[in-house]
Short mmCIF file of C-alpha atoms and ligand atoms in Angstrom, two decimals:
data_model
loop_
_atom_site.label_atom_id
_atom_site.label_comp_id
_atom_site.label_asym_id
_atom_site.label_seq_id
_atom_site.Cartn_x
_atom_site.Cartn_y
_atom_site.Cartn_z
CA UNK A 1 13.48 -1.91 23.46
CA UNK A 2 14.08 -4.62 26.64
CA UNK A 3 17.74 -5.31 26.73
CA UNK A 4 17.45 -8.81 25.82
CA UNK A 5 15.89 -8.13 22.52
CA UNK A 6 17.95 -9.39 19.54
CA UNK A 7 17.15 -9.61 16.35
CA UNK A 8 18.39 -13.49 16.04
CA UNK A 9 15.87 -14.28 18.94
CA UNK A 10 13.02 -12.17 17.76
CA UNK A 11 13.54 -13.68 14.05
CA UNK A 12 13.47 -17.03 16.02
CA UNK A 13 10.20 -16.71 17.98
CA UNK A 14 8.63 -15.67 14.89
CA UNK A 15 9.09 -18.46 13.30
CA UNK A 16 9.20 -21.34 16.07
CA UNK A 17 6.01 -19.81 17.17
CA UNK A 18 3.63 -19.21 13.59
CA UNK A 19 3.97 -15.43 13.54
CA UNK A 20 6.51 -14.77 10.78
CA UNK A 21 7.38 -17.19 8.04
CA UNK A 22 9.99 -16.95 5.15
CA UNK A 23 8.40 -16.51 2.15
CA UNK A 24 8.21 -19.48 -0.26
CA UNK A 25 9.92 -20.95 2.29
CA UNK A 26 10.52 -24.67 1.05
CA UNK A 27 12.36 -23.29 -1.88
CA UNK A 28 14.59 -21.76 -0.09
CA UNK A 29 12.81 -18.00 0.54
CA UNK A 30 12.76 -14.82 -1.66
CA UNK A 31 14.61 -12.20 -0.24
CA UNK A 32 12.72 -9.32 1.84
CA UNK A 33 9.30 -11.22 1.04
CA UNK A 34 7.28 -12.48 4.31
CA UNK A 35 4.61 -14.49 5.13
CA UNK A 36 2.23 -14.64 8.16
CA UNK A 37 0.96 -17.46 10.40
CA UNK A 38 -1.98 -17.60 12.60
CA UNK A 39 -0.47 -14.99 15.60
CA UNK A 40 1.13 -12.78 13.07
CA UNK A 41 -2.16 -12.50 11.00
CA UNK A 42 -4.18 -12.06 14.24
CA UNK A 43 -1.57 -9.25 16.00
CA UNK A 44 -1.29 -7.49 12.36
CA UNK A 45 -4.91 -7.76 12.38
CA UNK A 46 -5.37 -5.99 15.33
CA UNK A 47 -2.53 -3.60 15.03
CA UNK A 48 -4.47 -2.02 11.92
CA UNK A 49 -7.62 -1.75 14.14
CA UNK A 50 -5.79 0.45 16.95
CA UNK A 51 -4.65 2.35 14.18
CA UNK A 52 -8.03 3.19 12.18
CA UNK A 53 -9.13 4.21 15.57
CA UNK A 54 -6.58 6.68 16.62
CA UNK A 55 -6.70 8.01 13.15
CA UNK A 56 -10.30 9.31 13.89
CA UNK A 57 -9.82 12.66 15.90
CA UNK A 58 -11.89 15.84 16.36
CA UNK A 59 -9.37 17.68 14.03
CA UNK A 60 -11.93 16.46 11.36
CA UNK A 61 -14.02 13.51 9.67
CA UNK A 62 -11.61 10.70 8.46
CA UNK A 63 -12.83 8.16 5.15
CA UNK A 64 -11.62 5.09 4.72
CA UNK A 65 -10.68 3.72 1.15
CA UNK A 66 -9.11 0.83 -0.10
CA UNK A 67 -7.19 1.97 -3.37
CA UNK A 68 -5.62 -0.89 -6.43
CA UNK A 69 -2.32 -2.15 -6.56
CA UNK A 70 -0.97 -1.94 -9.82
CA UNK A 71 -1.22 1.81 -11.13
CA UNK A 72 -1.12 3.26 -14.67
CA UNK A 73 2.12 4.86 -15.68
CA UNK A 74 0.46 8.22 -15.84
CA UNK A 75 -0.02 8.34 -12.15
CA UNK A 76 3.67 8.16 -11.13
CA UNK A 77 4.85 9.71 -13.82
CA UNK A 78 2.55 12.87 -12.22
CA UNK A 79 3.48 11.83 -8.65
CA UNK A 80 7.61 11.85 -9.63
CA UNK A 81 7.87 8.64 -8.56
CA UNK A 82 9.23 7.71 -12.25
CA UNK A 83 11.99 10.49 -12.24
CA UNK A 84 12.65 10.75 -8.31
CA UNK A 85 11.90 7.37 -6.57
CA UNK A 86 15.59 6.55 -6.90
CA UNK A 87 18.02 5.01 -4.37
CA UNK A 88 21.74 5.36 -4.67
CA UNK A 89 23.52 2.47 -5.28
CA UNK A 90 27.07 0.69 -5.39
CA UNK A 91 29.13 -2.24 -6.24
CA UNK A 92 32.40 -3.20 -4.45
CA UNK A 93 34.99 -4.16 -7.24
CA UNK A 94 36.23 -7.32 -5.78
CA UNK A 95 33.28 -9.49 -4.27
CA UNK A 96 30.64 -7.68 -6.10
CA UNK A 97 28.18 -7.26 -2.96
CA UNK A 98 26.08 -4.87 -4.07
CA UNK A 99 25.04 -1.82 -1.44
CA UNK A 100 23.24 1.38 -0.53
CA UNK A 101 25.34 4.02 -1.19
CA UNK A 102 24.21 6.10 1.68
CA UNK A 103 24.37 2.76 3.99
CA UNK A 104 27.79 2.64 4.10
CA UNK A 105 30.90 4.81 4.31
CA UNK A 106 32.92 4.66 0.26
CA UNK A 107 36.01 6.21 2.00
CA UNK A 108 36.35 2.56 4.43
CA UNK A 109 36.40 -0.74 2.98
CA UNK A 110 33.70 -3.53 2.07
CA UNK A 111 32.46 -4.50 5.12
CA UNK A 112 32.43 -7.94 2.99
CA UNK A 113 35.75 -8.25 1.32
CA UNK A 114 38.26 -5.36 2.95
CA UNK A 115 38.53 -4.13 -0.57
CA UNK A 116 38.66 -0.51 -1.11
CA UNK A 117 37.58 0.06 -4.82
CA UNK A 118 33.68 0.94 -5.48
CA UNK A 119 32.15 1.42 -8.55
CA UNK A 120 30.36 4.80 -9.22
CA UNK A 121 27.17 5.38 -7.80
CA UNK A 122 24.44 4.62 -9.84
CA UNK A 123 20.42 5.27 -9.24
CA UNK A 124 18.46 2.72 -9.18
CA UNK A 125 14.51 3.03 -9.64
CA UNK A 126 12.54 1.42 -6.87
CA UNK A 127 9.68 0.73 -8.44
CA UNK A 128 8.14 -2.99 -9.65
CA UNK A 129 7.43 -2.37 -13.60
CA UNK A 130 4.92 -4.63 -15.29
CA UNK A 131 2.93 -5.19 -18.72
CA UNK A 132 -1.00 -5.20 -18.86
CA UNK A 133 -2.17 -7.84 -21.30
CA UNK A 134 -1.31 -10.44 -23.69
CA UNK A 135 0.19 -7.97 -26.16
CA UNK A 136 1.96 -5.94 -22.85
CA UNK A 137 1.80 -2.31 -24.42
CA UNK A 138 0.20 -0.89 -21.29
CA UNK A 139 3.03 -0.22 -18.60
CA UNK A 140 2.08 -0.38 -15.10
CA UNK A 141 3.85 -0.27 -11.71
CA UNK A 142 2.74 -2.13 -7.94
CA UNK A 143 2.34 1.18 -5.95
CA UNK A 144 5.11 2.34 -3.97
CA UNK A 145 3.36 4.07 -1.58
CA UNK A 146 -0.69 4.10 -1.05
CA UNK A 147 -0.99 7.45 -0.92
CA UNK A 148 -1.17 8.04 -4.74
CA UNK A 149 -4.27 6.35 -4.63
CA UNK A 150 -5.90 8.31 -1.96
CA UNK A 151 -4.46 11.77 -4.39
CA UNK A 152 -5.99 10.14 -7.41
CA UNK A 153 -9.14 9.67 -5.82
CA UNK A 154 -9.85 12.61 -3.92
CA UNK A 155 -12.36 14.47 -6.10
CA UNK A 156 -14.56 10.54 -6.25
CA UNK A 157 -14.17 10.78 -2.27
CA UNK A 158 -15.53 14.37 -1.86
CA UNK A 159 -18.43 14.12 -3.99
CA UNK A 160 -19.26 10.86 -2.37
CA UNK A 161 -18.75 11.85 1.33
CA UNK A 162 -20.48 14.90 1.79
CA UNK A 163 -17.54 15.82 3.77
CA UNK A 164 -15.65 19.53 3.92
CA UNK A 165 -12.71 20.93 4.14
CA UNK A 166 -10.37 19.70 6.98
CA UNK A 167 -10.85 16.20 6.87
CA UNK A 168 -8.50 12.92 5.96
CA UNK A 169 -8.76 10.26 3.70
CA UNK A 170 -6.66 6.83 5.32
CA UNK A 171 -6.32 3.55 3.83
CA UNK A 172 -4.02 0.30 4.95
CA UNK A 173 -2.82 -1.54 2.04
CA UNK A 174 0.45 -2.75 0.43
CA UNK A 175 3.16 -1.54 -0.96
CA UNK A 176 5.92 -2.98 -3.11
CA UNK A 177 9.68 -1.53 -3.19
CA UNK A 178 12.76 -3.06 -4.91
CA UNK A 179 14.47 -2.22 -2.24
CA UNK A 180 18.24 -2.53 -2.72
CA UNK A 181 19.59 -4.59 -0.12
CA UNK A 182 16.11 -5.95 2.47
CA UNK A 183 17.57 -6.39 5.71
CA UNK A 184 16.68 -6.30 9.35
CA UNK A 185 13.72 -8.87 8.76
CA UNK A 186 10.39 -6.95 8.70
CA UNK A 187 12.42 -3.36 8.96
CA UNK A 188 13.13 -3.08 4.99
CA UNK A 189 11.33 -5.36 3.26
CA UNK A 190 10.13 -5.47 -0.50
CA UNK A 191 6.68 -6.12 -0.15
CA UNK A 192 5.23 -4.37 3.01
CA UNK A 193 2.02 -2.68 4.01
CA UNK A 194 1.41 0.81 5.20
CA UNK A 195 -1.17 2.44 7.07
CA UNK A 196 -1.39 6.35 5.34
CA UNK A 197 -3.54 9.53 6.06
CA UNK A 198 -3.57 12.37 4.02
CA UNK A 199 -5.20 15.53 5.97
CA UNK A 200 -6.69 18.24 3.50
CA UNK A 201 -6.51 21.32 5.02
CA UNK A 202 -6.42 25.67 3.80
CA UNK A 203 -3.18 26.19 3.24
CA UNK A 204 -2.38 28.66 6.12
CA UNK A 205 -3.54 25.85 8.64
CA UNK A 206 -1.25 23.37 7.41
CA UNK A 207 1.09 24.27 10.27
CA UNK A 208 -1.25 24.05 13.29
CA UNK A 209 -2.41 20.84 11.61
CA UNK A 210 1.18 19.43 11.04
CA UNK A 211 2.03 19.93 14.75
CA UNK A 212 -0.83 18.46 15.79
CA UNK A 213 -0.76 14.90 14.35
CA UNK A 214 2.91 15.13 15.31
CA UNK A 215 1.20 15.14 18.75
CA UNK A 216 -1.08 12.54 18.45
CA UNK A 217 1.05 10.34 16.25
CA UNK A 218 3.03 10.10 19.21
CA UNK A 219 0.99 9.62 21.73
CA UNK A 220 -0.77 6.77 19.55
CA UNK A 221 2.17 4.49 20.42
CA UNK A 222 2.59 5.11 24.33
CA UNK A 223 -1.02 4.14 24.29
CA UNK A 224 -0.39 1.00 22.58
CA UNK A 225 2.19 0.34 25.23
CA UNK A 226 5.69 1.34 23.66
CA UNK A 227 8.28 2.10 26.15
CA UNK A 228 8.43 6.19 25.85
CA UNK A 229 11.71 5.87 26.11
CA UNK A 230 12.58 4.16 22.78
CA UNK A 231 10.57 7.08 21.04
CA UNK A 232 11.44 10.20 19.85
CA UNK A 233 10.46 12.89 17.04
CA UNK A 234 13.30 13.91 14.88
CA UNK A 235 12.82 16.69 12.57
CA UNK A 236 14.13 16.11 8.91
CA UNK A 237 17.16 17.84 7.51
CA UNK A 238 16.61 19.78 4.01
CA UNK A 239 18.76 17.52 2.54
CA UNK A 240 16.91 14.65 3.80
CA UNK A 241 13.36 15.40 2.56
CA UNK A 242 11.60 13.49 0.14
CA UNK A 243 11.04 15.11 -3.71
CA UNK A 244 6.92 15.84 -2.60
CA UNK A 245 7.46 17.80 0.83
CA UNK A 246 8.61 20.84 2.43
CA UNK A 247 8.91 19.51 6.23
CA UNK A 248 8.88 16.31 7.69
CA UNK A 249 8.80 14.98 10.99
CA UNK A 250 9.83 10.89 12.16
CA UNK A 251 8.73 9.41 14.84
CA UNK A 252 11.28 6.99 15.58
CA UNK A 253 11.71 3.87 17.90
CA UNK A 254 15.26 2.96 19.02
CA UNK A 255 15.76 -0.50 17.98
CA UNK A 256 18.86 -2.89 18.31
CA UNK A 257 20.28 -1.23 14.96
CA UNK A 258 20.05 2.14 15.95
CA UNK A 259 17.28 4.93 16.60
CA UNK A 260 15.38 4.27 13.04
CA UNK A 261 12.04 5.89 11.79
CA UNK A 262 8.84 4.32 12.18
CA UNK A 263 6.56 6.90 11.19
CA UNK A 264 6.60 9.77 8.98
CA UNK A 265 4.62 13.10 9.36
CA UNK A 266 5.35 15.07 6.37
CA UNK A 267 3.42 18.45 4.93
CA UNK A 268 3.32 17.42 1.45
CA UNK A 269 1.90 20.87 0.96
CA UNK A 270 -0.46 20.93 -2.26
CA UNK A 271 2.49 19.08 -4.45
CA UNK A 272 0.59 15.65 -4.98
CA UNK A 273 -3.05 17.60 -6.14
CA UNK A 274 -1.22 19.79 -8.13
CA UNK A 275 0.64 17.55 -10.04
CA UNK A 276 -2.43 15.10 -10.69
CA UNK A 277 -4.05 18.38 -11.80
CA UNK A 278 -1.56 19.65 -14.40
CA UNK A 279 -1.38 15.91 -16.03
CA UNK A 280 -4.95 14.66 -15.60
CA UNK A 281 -6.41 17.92 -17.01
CA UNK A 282 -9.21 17.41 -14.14
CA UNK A 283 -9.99 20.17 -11.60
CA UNK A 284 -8.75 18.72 -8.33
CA UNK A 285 -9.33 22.16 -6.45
CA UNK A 286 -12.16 22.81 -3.77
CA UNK A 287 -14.76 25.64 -3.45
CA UNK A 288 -15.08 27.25 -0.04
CA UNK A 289 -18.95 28.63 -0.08
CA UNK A 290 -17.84 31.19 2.41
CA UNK A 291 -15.22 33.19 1.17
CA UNK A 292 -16.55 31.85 -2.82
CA UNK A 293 -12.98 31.25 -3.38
CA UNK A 294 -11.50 28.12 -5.27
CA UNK A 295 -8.34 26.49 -3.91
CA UNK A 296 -6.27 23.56 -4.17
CA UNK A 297 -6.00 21.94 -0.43
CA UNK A 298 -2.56 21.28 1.22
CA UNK A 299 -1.82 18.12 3.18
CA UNK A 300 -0.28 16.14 6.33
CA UNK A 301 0.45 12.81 5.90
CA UNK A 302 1.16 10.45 8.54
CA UNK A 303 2.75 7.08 7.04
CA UNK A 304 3.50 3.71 9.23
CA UNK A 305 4.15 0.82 7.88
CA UNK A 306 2.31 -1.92 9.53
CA UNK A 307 5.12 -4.71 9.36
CA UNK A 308 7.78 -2.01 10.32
CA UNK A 309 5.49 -1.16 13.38
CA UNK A 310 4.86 -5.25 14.21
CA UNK A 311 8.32 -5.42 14.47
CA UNK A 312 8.69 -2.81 16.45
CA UNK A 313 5.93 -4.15 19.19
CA UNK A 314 7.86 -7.57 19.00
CA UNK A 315 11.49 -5.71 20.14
CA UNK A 316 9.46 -3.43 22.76
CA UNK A 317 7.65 -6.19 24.57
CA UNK A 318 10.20 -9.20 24.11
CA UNK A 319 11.58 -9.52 27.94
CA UNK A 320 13.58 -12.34 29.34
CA UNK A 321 12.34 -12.69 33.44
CA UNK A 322 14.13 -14.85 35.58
CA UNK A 323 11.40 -17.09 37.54
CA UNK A 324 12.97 -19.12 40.33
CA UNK A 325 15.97 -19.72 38.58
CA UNK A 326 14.56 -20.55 35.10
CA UNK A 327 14.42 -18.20 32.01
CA UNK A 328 11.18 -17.25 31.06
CA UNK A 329 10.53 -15.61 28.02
CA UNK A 330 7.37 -13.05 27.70
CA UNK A 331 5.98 -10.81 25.04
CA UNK A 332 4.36 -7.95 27.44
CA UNK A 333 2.37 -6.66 24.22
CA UNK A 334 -0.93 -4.30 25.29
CA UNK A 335 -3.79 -6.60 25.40
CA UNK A 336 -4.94 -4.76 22.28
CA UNK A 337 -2.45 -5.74 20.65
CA UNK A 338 -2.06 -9.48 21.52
CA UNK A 339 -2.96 -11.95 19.59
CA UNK A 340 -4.74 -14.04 22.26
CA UNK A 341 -6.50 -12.30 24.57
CA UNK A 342 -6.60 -15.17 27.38
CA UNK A 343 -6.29 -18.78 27.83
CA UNK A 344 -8.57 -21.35 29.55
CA UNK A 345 -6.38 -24.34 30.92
CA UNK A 346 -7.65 -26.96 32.96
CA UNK A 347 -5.25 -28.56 35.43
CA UNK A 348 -6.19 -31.86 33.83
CA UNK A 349 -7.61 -33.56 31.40
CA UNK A 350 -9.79 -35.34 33.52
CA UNK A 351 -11.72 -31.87 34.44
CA UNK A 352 -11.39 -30.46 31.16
CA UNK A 353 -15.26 -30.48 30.25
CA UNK A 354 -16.67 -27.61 32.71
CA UNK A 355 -13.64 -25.63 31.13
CA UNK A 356 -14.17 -26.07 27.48
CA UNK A 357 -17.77 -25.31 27.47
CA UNK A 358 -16.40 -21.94 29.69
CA UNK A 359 -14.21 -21.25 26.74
CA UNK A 360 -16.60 -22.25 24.19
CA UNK A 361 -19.14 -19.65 25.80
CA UNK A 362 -17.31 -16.33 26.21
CA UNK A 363 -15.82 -17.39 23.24
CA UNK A 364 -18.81 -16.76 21.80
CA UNK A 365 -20.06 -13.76 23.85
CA UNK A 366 -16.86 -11.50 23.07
CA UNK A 367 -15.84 -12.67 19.63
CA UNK A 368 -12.31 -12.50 20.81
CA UNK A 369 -9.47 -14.44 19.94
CA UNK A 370 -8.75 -17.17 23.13
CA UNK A 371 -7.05 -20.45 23.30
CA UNK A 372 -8.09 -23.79 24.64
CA UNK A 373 -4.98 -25.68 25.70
CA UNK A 374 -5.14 -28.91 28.06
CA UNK A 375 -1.74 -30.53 26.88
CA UNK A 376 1.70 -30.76 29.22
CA UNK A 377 2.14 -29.80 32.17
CA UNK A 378 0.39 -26.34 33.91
CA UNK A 379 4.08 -24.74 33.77
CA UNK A 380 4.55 -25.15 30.50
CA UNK A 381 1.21 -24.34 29.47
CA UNK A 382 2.21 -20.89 30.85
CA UNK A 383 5.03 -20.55 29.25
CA UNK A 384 3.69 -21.37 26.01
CA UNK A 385 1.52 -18.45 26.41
CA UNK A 386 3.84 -15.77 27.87
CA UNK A 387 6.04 -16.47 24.79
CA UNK A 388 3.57 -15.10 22.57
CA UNK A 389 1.91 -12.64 24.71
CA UNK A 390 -0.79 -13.95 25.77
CA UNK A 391 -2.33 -11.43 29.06
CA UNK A 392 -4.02 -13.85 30.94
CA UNK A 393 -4.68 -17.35 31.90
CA UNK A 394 -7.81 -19.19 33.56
CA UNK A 395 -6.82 -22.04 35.09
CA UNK A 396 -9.95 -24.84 35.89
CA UNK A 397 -8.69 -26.74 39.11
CA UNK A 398 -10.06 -29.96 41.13
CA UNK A 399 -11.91 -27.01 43.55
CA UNK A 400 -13.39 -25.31 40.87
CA UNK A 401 -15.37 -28.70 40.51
CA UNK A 402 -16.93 -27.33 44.05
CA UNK A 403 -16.87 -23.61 44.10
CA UNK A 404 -17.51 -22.47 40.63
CA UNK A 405 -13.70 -20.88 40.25
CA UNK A 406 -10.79 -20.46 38.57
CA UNK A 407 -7.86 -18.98 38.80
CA UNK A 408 -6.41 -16.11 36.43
CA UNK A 409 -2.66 -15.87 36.40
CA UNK A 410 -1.55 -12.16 35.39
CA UNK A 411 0.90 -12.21 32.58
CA UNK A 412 3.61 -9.41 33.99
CA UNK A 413 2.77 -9.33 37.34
CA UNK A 414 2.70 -13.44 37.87
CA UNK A 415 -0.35 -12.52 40.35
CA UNK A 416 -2.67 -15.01 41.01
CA UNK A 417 -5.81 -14.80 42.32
CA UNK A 418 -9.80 -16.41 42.61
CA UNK A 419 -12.65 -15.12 40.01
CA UNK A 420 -16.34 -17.21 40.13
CA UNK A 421 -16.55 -18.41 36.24
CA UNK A 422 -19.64 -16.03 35.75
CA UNK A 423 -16.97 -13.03 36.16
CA UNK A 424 -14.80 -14.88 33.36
CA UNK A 425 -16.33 -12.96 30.56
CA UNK A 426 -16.66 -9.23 31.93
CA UNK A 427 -12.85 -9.78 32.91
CA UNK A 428 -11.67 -10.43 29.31
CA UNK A 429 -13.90 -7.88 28.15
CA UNK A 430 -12.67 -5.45 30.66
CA UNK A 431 -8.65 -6.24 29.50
CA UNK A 432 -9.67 -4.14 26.51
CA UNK A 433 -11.30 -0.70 28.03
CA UNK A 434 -9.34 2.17 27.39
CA UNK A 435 -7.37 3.63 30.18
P1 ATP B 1 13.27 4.57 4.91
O1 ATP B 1 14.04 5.87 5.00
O2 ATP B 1 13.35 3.71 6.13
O3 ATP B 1 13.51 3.84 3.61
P2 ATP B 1 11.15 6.04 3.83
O4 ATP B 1 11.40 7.41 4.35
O5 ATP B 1 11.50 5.70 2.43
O6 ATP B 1 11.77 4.98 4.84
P3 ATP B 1 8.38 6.40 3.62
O7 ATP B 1 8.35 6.48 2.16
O8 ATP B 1 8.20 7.64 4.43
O9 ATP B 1 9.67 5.64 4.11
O10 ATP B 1 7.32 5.29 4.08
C1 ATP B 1 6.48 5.46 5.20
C2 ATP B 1 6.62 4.30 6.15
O11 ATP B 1 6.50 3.05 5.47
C3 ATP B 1 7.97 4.22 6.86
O12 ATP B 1 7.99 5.06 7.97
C4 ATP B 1 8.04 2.76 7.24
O13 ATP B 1 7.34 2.53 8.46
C5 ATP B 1 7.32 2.08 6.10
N1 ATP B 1 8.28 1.54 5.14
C6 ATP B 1 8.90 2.20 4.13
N2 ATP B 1 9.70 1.38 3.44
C7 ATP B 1 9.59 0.16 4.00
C8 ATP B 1 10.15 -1.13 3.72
N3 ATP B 1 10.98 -1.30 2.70
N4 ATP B 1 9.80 -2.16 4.51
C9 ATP B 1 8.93 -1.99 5.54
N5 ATP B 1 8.37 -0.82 5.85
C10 ATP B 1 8.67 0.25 5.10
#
């Protein structure tokens, strides 16, 4: 995380910029819920295309699915989610502020009031609970997590995939928690969106395969450009694993609250296919041709929530320079992760036609996102795009008009230097080759 990072001025930027809006907004927001302008639907966009890449390893063939939202009560009553998916929680006496009991320390006061009184802890379900129909006898919940869905699913996915036995199943998608107290903007929110893979694997190789995506988990966010040293795995305590697994790993990213989990690598073991098997009644178990033995598969799951990770971009690349004397504010996000990829700005309006039809045409040759802008001065123009991270600039001059030129500024470096327009394209294109 760059020093300067707060959450006030990240919160800020968000909003004064079109990445992150309040949700319902004009009626005064709904707490934890979040809505997404043109940059934040563009950098979310491409945040869950880095992902479905890395996902896709030699460790084995990886499917895609896109699973429902609202599940029948059968599936989390089989997943535990009805009897386990419980936070503690607790009321201070005087003010009433309501909290997380594990948030905050019952033997000092509330942080709100200074009282000292608490009322017991009590557990409070997570889950959104809803009614199917006009007569509403059908109970259904929003899914708390995706990966149900991928469980539910898996013999459909087998039979329809031709695919054998290590392989994943992924899927990005949202999830809905009522979480008890939303806080730290898109850190804990109620409504959110995760990006899961579940990794079938024979049992005795769920260890080589656990510390393995631990591995490449990791390395998946130094490649996006997170500062390696805001990252770190930290193993689970016993008394800190979830109801469904036996070992967990986070990855976590140190933000300005603290060293907080981002990602979670958990061997789930064969809990989830075993469950859906005792209360389905279906045979969830797999055949192995070879040894002619039936078994029930165990599983890694790697779980990131896409918001939670957004954020954590946003904190990692916001950097305040200091450029002759003036403030300048940059996002240094990995051009894969940017929302614009360049911008084409011609020093004036007067010479803005050779650059538009530029624009217009690798526009059209890459299909990436890029931004037109011939409004205010060349300085601010700049700034406009450092703010939201945008890697380069092309700037159209009075001697382009002669020698078929431009100039690209560097976003980081401030470099300047002299391209012919033909090279325009191939040098966006290139901002996006790996290494
Ligand atoms: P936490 O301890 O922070 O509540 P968790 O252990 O309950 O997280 P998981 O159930 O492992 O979280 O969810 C996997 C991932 O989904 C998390 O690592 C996080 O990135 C994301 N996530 C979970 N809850 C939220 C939330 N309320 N808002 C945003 N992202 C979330």
């Amino acid at each position: 995380m760059s020093s300067q990072a707060t959450l006030e001025k990240i919160v800020s930027l968000c909003k004064r910029r079109g990445f992150v809006y309040p949700s319902a907004d004009i009626y005064g927001g709904i707490n934890g819920v979040y809505d997404l302008g043109h940059l934040g639907t563009l950098m979310k966009h491409n945040i869950r295309n880095t992902w479905m890449q890395s996902i896709q390893t030699d460790l084995g063939d990886i499917i895609f699915m896109e699973g429902a939202l609202l599940g029948p009560e059968a599936v989390w009553q089989a997943s535990g989610h009805i009897e386990n998916f419980h936070d503690p929680m607790v009321d201070c006496m005087q003010c009433k502020k309501r909290y997380r009991a594990d948030d905050i320390d019952l033997e000092k006061a509330c942080p709100h009031c200074g009282n000292t009184e608490w009322t017991d802890i009590k557990q409070f379900n997570m889950m959104f609970k809803t009614n199917l129909g006009a007569a509403g006898s059908a109970i259904a919940y929003l899914r708390p997590e995706t990966a149900q869905a991928i469980f539910v699913n898996f013999k459909n996915v087998m039979s329809t995939n031709r695919v054998k036995i290590p392989f994943g199943i992924a899927q990005i998608g949202k999830a809905f928690r009522n979480e008890i107290t939303p806080k730290q903007f898109l850190f804990r929110m109620r409504e959110f969106e995760q990006m899961e893979m579940e990794f079938f694997c024979r049992p005795e190789n769920t260890g080589k395969f656990f510390e393995a995506w631990q591995k490449i988990r990791f390395d998946f966010y130094q490649k996006i450009g997170v500062n390696q040293s805001n990252l770190r795995l930290r193993p689970h305590e016993k008394d800190e694993l979830a109801h469904y697994s036996s070992q967990c790993v986070d990855v976590e990213y140190q933000f300005p609250f603290g060293w907080k989990e981002l990602e979670g690598i958990a061997d789930r073991g064969n809990f989830d296919l075993s469950q859906h098997i005792k209360h389905s009644g279906k045979d969830l178990s797999v055949h192995d041709e070879a040894t002619k033995e039936s078994f029930v598969p165990h599983v890694v799951e790697c779980s990131v929530g896409v918001d939670r990770l957004f954020l954590t971009l946003l904190f990692d690349a916001y950097t305040e320079d200091d450029v002759e004397g003036e403030v300048r504010t940059v996002l240094k996000l990995h051009p894969k992760i940017a929302p614009i990829k360049a911008a084409f700005l011609p020093l004036s309006k007067k010479i803005s036609e050779p650059m538009l039809k530029l624009f217009n045409e690798v526009k059209k040759q890459t299909g990436l996102q890029l931004m037109f802008d011939e409004s205010g001065s060349i300085g601010k123009r700049y700034r406009r795009q450092d703010e939201i991270g945008t890697p380069v600039c092309f700037t159209y001059d009075f001697d382009s008009e002669t020698d078929s030129s431009v100039t690209v500024r560097d976003r980081d470096s401030l470099k300047q230097e002299r391209i012919s327009m033909d090279q325009v394209e191939r040098y966006v294109k290139d901002l996006l080759k790996e290494g």
